[in-house]
XYZ file of C-alpha atoms in Angstrom:
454
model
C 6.760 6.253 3.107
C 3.199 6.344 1.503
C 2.353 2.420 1.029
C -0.087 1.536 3.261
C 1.673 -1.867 3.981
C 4.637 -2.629 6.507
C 7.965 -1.221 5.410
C 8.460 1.664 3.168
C 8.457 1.122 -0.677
C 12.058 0.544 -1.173
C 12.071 3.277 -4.295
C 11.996 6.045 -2.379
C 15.090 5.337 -0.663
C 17.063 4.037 -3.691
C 16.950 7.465 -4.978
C 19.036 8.266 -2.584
C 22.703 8.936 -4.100
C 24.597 8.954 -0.748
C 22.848 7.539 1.833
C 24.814 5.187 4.213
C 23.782 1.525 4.184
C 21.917 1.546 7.902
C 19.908 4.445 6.756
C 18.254 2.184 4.490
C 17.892 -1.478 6.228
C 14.571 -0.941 8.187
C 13.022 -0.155 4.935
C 13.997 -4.167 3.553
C 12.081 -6.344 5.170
C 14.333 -8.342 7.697
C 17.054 -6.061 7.089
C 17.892 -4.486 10.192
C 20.148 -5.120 13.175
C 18.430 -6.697 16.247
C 16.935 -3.958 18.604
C 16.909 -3.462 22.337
C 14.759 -5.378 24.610
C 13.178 -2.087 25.562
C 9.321 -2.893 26.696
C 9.852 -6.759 27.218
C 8.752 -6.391 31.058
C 5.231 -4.327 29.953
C 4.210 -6.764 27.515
C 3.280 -9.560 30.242
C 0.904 -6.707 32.008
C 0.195 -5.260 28.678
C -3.584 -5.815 27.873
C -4.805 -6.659 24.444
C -7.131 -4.165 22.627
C -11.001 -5.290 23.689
C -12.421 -1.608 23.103
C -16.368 -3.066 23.055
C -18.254 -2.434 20.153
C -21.818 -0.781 19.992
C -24.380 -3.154 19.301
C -24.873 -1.122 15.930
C -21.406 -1.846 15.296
C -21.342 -5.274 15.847
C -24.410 -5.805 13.997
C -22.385 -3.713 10.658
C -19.101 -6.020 11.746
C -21.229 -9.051 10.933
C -22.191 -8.493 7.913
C -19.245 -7.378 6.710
C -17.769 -10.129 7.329
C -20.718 -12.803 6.343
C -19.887 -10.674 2.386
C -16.236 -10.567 3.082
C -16.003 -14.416 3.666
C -16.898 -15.122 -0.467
C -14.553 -15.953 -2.754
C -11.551 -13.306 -3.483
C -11.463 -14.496 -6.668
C -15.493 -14.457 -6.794
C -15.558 -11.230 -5.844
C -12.941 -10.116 -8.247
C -14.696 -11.227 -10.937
C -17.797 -9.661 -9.981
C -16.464 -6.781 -9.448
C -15.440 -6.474 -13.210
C -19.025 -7.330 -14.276
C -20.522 -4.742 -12.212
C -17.343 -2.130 -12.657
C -16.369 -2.101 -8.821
C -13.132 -1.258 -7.948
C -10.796 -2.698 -5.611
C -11.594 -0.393 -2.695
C -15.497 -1.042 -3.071
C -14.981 -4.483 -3.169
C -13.297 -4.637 0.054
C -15.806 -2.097 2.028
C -13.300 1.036 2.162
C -14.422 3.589 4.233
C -17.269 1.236 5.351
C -18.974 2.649 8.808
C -17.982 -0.845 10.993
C -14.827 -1.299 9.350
C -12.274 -1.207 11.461
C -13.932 -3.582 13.826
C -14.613 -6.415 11.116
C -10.914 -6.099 10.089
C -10.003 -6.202 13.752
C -12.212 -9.287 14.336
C -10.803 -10.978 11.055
C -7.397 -10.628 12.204
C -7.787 -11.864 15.715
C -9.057 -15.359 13.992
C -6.310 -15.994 11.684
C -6.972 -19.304 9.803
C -4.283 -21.555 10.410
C -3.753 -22.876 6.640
C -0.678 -24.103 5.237
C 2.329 -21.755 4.923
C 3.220 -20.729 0.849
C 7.190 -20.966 0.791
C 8.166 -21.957 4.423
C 10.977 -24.525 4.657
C 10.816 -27.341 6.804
C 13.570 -25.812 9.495
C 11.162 -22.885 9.446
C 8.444 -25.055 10.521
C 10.145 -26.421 13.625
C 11.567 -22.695 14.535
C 7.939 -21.928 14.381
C 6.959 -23.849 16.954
C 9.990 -23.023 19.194
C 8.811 -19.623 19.134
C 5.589 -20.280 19.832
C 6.107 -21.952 22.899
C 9.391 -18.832 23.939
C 6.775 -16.298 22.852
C 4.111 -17.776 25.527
C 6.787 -18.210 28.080
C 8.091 -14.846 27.908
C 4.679 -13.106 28.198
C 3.567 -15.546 30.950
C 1.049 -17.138 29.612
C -0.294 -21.048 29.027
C -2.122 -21.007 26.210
C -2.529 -18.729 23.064
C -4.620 -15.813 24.582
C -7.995 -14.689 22.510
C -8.741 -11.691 20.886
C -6.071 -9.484 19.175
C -3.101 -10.590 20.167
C -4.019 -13.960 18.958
C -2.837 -13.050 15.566
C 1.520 -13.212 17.167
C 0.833 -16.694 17.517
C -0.285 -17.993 14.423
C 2.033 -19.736 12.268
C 2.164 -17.307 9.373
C 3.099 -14.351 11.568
C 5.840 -16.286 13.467
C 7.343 -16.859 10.179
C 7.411 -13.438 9.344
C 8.971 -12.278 12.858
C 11.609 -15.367 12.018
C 12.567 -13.941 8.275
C 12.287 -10.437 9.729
C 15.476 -11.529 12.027
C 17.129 -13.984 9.729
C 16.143 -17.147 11.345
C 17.788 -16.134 14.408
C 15.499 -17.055 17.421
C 16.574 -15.222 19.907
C 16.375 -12.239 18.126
C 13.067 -13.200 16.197
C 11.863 -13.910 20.139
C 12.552 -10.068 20.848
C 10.977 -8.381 18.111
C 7.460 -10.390 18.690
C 7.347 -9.314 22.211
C 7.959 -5.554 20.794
C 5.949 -5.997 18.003
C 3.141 -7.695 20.194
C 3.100 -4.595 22.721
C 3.416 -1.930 19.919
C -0.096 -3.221 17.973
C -1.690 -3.107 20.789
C -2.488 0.367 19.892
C -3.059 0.586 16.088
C -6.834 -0.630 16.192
C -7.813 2.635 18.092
C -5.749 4.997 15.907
C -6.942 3.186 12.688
C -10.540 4.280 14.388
C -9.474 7.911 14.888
C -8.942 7.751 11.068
C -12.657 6.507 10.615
C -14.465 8.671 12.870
C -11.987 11.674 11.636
C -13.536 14.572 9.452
C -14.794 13.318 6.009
C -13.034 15.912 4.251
C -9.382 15.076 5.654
C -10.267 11.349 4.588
C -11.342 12.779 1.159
C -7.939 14.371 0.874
C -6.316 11.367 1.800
C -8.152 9.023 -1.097
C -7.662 12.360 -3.319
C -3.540 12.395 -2.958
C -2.206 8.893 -1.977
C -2.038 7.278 -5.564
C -1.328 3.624 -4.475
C -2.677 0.416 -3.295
C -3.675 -2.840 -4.199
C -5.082 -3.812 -7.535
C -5.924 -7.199 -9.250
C -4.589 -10.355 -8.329
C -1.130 -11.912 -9.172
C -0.828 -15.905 -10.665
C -0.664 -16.817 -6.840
C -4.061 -14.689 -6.194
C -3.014 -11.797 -3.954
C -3.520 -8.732 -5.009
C -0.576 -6.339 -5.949
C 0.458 -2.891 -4.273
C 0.875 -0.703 -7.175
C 2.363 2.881 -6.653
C 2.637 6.413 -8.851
C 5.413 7.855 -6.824
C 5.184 11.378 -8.737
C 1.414 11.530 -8.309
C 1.280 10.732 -4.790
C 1.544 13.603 -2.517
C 1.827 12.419 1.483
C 3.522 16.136 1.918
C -0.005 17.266 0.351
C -1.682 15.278 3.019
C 0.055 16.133 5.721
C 0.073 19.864 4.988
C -3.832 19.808 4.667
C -4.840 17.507 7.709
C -1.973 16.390 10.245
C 0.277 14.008 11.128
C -1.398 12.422 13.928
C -3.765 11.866 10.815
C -1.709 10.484 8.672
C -0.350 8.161 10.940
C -4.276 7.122 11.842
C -5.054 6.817 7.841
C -1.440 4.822 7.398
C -2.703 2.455 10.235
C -6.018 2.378 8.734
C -4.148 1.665 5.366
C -2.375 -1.146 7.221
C -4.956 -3.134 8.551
C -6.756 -3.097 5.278
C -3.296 -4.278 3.587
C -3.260 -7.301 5.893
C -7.134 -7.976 6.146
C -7.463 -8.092 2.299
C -4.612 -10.446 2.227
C -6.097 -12.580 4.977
C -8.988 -12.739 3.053
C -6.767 -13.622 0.040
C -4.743 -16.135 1.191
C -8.420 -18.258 2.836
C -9.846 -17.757 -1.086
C -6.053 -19.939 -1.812
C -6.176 -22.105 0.525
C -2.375 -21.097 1.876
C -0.984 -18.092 3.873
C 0.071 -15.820 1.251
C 3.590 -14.660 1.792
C 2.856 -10.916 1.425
C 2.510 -8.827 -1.939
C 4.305 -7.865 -4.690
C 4.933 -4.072 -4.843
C 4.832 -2.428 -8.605
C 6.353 1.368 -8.569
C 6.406 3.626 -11.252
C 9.285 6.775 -10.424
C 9.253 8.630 -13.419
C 9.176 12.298 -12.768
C 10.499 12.172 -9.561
C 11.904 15.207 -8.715
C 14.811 15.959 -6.014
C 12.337 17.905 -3.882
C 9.760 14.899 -3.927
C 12.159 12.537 -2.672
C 13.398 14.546 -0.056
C 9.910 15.206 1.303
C 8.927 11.446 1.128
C 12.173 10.405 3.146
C 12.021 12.971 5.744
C 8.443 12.134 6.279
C 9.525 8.415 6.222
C 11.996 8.864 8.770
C 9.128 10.586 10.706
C 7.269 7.768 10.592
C 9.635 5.286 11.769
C 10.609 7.230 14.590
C 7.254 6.086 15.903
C 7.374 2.063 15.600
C 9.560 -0.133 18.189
C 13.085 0.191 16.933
C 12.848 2.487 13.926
C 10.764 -1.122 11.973
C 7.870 -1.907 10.433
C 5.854 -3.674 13.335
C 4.162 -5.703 10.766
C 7.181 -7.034 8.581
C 7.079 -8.888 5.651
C 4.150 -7.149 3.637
C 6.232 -7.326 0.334
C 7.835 -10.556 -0.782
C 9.174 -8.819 -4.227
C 9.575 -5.242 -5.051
C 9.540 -4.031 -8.981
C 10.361 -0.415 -9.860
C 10.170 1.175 -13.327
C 11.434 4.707 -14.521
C 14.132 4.600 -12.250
C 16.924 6.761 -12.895
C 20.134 5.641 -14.403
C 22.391 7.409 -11.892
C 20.106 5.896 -8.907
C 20.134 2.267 -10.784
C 23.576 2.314 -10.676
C 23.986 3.179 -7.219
C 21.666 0.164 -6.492
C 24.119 -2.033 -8.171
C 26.851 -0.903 -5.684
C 24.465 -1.024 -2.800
C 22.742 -4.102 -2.676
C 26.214 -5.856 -2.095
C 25.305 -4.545 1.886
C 22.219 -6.314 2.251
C 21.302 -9.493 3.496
C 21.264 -11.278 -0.541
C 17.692 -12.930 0.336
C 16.569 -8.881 0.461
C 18.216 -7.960 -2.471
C 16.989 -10.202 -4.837
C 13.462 -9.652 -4.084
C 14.014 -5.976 -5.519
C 14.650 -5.497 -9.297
C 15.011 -1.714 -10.506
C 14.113 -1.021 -14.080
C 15.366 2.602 -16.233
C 12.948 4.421 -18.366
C 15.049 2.305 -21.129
C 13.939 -1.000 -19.919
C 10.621 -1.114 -20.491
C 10.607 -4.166 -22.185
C 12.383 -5.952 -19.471
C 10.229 -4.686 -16.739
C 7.447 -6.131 -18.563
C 8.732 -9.062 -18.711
C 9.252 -9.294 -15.221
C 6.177 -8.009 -14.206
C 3.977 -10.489 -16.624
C 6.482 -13.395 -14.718
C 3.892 -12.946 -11.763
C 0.878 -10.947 -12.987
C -1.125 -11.329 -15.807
C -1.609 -8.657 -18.630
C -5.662 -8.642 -18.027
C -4.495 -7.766 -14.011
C -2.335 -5.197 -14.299
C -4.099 -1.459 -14.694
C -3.945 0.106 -17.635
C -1.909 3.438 -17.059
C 1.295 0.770 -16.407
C 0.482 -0.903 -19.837
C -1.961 -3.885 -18.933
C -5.210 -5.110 -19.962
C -6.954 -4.967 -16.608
C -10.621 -3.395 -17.277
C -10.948 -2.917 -13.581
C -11.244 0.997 -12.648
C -7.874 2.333 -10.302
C -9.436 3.997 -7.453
C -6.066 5.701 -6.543
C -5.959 9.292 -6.168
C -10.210 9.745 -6.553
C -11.962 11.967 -4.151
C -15.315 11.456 -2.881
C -15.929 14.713 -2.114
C -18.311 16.371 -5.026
C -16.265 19.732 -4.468
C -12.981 18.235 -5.421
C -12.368 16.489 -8.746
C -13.689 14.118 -10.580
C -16.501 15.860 -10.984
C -19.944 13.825 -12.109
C -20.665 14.271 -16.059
C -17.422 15.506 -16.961
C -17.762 16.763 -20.738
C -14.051 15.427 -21.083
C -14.851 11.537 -20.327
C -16.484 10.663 -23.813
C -13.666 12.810 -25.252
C -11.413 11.104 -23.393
C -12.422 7.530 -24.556
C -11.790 8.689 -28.504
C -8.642 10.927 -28.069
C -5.290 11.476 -26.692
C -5.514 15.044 -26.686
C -8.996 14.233 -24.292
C -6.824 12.063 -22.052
C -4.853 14.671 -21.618
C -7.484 17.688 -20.728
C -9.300 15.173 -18.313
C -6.171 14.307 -16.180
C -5.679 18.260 -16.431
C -9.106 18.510 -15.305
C -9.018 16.525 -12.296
C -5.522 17.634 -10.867
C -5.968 21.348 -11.815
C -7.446 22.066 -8.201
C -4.117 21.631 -7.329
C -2.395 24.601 -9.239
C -2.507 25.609 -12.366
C 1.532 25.161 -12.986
C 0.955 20.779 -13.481
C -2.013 22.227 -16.088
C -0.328 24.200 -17.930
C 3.178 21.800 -18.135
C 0.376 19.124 -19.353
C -1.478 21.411 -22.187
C 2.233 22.000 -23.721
C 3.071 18.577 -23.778
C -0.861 17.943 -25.776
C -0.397 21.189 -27.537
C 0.432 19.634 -30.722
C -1.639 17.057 -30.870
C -4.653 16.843 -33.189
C -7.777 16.937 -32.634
C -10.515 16.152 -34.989
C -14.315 17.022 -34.663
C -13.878 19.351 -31.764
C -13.614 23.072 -31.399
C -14.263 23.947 -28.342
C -14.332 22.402 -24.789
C -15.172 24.269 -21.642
C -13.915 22.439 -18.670
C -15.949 22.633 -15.594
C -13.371 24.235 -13.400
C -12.972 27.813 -12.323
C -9.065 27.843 -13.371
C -9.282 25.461 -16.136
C -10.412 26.217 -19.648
C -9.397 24.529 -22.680
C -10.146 25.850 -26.328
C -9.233 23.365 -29.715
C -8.235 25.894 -32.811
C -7.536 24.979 -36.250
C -6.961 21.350 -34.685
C -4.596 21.744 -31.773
C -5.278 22.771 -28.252
């Protein structure tokens, strides 16, 4: 329920012990049961969004996009020279943003499509031309709906429905009247208060990172350390729903962006999780707040399906691995076997899974790569709210374990003091040499080293 990118992370619902098969189709993409017709007659009145932008605006959209047009790949490697991170890179929280993305994705460049078979390629066009039909129009129409007609998002309504045409026919016309909408609530997100968007970046601890050996970048998730509870609790829903939107263009302009630096329409991402920790409560939180969520796209679905074309999950349980094992048997098997689930035991294996598509100097560090690109997940920019500038922990950090420790205290310990003082037991016996005494800049927080252990 926290991804920023079309369905769901599948790990959250796998936790689930007991939950009936249905439950958990709309969160696989192309899982689900066809859905009513419901809103076929408004989408040939339905207008497309053409909210005009200030001349300002358009002046910031342009040149966003003249330095969002380089290289990915470029960029990427740039971005490790002068120690950018992946939100920088791609103009996060960029005054004009919205508008560039919704410009980008309104010109879709038709390249070549990554894994589509050659039936595919003939179903695309037959949709195509019962899409334009059904709507009532004679040629592709301009602007944002544009993007329902190109060939890589055809594809996706097509695999979303099992090749099934009819079906595939009905969920573009919903889909196509649904995102109508999303481009103004992704701008209530950017003209909403800066510090509900700093408590957003502060608690949502996932998003893209690197690239993979096909070069789009991969969703990478802390389950335990993300908090969308946290964010609803402290802004809104009607803002989180804004920042998920928000979330969701950038997922789909940065892989747009991605797939011209290839040369082919990337078949969406590869989604890393990490579940260790996860408690009962967490899971329950993140599913009812899922189910919230669905409740307000077309049919209980991702409008946008097909943002993850494998899912990896380490940590997971044993009892909920097993359960997967059973379950998986009532999915569509092209669904299943993009989703591998890894125990705490299995580290190895996941690994070697994960180093199948990604290499070591891509993957962030905190899931055991080699990547020296910082993870902006779960930073604030808000001077208030941790990381504070010149923390006395960071060259401590860099030397010791015990400083890796205090500094992840440090920065979460706005939060409650319970998560600090779980961490300080767990470093409590660790040595420290050279140090006696470290004074954490934090009203709640104070650390003191004796006789070599904190």
């Amino acid at each position: 329920a926290a991804a920023a990118a079309a369905p769901a992370p599948t790990a959250l619902v796998f936790q689930q012990s007991a939950a009936a098969p249905e439950t958990l189709l709309p969160y696989l993409n192309g899982a689900a049961a066809a859905s009513s017709s419901a809103g076929v007659a408004a989408a040939a009145g339905a207008r497309p969004h053409s909210r005009r932008m200030s001349a300002e605006a358009a002046e910031e959209s342009t040149k966003l996009s003249v330095r969002m047009s380089m290289s990915v790949a470029a960029l990427h490697k740039h971005s490790l020279k002068g120690n950018l991170n992946y939100k920088d890179l791609h103009g996060w929280r960029t005054a004009g943003l919205v508008d560039a993305m919704a410009a980008r994705l309104s010109d879709l460049s038709d390249l070549p499509l990554e894994d589509a078979t050659p039936k595919e390629e003939s179903q695309i066009e037959e949709l195509k031309a019962a899409l334009l039909r059904k709507l009532g129009l004679q040629s592709v129409p301009t602007g944002w709906r544009s993007q329902h007609f190109s060939r890589r998002r055809l594809l996706a309504y097509l695999r979303a429905r099992g090749g099934d045409l009819n079906k595939a026919l009905e969920r573009a016309v919903e889909c196509t009247v649904f995102l109508d909408g999303v481009v103004d609530m992704a701008k209530k997100y950017e003209e909403a208060p800066e510090s509900h968007k700093n408590v957003a970046d502060q608690l949502m601890h996932s998003g893209q990172f690197g690239l993979d050996k096909r070069g789009a970048s991969v969703t990478y998730m802390q389950f335990s350390k993300t908090d969308t509870a946290g964010i609803i609790k402290q802004t809104s829903f009607d803002f989180y729903l804004n920042f998920d939107w928000y979330n969701t263009l950038f997922f789909w302009d940065t892989l747009a962006k991605e797939s011209d630096a290839a040369g082919v329409a990337l078949n969406g991402r590869m989604l890393v999780a990490d579940v260790s920790g996860a408690s009962i409560n967490k899971i329950r939180a993140a599913l009812d707040i899922g189910k919230k969520m669905m409740a307000t796209w077309p049919a209980k679905e991702h409008p946008m399906p097909e943002g993850f074309n494998r899912t990896i999950v380490c940590n997971v349980p044993w009892v909920a691995a097993q359960f997967w094992g059973t379950a998986k048997r009532f999915f569509p098997k092209r669904d299943a076997d993009r989703v591998k689930l890894f125990t705490s035991g299995e580290h190895a294996q996941f690994v070697k899974e994960l180093l199948k598509h990604v290499d070591k100097e891509q993957v962030p560090l905190w899931i055991g790569g080699e990547s020296t690109e910082p993870w902006p997940y779960g930073k604030s920019l808000d001077p208030l709210l941790p990381p504070w500038p010149h923390n006395p922990l960071d060259t401590l950090a860099e030397k010791t374990t015990l400083g890796s420790f205090a500094r992840r205290v440090s920065e979460s310990s706005y939060r409650g003091m319970h998560g600090a003082v779980d961490t300080l037991k767990h470093a409590a016996a660790l040595p420290v040499e050279g140090m006696k005494h470290v004074h954490i800049p934090h009203p709640h927080v104070h650390l003191h080293i004796s006789g070599g252990h904190a």
